[in-house]
Each structure stands twice: as C-alpha cells, then as structure tokens.
XYZ file of C-alpha atoms in Angstrom:
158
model
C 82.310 128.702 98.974
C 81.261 129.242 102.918
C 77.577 129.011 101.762
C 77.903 125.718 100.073
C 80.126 124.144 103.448
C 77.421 125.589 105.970
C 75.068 124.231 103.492
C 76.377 120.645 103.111
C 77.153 121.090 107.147
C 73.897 121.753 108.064
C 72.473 118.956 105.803
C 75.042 116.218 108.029
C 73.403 117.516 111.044
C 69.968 117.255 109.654
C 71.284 113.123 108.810
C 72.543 112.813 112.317
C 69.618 114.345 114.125
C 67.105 111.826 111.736
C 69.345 108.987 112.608
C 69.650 109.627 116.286
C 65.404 110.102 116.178
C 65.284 106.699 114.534
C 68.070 105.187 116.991
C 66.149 106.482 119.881
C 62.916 105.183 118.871
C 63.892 101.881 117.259
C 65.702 101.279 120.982
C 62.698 101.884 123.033
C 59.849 100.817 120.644
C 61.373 97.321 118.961
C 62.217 95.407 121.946
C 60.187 92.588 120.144
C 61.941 92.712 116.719
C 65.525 92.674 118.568
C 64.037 89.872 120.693
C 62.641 87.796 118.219
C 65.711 88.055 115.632
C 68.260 87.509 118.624
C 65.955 84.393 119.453
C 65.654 82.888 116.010
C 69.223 83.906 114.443
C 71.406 86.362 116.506
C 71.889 83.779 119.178
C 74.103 81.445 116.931
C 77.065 83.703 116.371
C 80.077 82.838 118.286
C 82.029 85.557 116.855
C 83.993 87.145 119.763
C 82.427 85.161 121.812
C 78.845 86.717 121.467
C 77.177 83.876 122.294
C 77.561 83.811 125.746
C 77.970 87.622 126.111
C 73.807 88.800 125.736
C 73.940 92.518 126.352
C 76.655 92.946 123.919
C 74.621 90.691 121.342
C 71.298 92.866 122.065
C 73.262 96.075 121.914
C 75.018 94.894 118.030
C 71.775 93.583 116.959
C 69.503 96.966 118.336
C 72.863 99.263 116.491
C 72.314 96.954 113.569
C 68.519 97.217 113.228
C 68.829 101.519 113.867
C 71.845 101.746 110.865
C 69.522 99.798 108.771
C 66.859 102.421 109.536
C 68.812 105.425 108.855
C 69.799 103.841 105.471
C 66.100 103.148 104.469
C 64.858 106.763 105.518
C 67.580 108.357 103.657
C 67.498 106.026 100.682
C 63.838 105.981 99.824
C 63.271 109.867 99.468
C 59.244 110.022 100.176
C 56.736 107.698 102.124
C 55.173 106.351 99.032
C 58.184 105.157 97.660
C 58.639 103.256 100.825
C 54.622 101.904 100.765
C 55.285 101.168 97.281
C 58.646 98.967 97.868
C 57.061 97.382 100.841
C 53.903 96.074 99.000
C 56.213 95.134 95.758
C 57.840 92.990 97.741
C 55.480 91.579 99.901
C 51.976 92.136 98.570
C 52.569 89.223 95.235
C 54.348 86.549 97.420
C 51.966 86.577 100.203
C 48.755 86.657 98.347
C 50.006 84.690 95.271
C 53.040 82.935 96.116
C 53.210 81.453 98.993
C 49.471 79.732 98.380
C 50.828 78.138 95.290
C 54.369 77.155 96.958
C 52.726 75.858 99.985
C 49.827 73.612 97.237
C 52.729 72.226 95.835
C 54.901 71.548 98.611
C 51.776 69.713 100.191
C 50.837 68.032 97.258
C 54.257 66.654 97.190
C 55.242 68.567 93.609
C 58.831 70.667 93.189
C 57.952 74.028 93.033
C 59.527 75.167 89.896
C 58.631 71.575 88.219
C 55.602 70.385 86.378
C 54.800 66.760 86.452
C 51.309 66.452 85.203
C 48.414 68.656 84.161
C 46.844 69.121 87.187
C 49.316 71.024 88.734
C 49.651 73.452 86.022
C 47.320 75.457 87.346
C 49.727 75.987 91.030
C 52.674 76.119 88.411
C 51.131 78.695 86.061
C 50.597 81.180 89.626
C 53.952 80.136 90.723
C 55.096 81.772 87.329
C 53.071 84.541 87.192
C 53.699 85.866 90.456
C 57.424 85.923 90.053
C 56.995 88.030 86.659
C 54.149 90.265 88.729
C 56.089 90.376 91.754
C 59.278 91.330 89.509
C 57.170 93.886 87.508
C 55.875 95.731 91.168
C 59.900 95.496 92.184
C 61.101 97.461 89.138
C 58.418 99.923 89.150
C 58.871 100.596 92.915
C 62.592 101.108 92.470
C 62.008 103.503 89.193
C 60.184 105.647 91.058
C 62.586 105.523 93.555
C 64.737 106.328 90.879
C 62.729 109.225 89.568
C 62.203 110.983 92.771
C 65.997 111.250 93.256
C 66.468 112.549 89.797
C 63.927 115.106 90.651
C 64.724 116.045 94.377
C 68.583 115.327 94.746
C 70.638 111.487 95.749
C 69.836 109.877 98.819
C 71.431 111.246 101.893
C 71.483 114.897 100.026
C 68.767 116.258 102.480
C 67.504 118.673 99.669
C-alpha cells in the first residue's frame, strides 16, 4: 500500500541522513585513524596506481572507514550491543591473551605448544582465554541476535 512505501521511504532517508552524520563526522574527527592506517597499510596498494596518487588514497580510505560506520550503526541495533561486542573482543585478549602470548614468545615457547611443565601455567591462560574470549563473542552476538528478533533486522529503522 502507499502507507507501507512512504513508510519504507522514509526509513531510507532516516539510513541516509545517519550515514551522511557519520560520513561527516568520521571526515572531520578521524584524521588520525585515516592517517595512521594510510601510513601503516593503505600506502602499499598500487592498484590504479594509488600509490603515488595520495588524495585519492585518503579520500578511498576516509569513504572506506565512513561505509564501515554506517554498517556497524545499522547492524548492532542498541549501544550496549556495541559495548558488549567491543569488550568481547577486546577485553579477554588484552588482559589475558596477549600477557600469556607475549610470556611465551619471550620465553622462546610456541604459543599453542607445551614443552615442559613450567609453561603450563602461560599455556593453560592461552587456552582459557580463547574459550572465554569465544564464550563473550557468542553471547555478544546473541544478544545482537535477540534485539533484532525483538525490534526488527538491521537497516529496518523500526
């Protein structure tokens, strides 16, 4: 019917508008993120010659970092979903996991490897923080999950 096409209109615009917002604010307020990821990574493509051509590099890489934005706010339907996804993925590696990866790469050990008994202590958190850091990611994206069974898909606007 009309209602459900000015409807489903109005939700687009409502997209576009958030994903202009984020576009706008991601171009003026990550300068340093484009910077460092063009420095470390971005630089290397010679794809069309991008290399050598910098504001068309910057301009890809700032479009790239804004679409990525606008899939993430429309994807992850309320901000504790997001808080909850962000700390499942980094909260376990960073407090667990890299301190036990790091032990082991200084102490000269494999990190997925035990050689004697004294490193089963750096192999047992090695282990566990995988299975906790698997446990937070699952539970992040079921509520994910549950929130869009309750409130309507991604992108729906509801």
């Amino acid at each position: 019917t009309i209602l459900q096409v000015c409807y489903l209109m109005r939700s687009m615009f409502a997209g576009f508008l958030l994903w202009v917002h984020v576009a706008v604010s991601y171009a003026i307020n990550s300068q340093a993120l484009t910077s460092s990821i063009d420095r470390v990574w971005f630089h290397r493509i010679s794809i069309c010659g991008l290399k050598r051509k910098d504001r068309t590099r910057w301009a890809l890489l700032t479009f790239l970092i804004s679409s990525s934005s606008y899939l993430v706010a429309n994807a992850i339907p309320f901000f504790k979903d997001l808080v909850a996804l962000i700390g499942a993925l980094t909260s376990v590696p960073l407090t667990l996991l890299l301190p036990a990866i790091l032990y082991r790469r200084v102490a000269g050990v494999p990190a997925f490897i035990l050689k004697s008994r004294h490193d089963l202590a750096s192999y047992l958190l090695v282990v566990f923080s995988l299975v906790f850091l698997l446990c937070g990611l699952f539970g992040a994206l079921d509520s994910i999950e549950l929130d869009w069974s309750k409130h309507g898909p991604p992108f729906s606007c509801s």
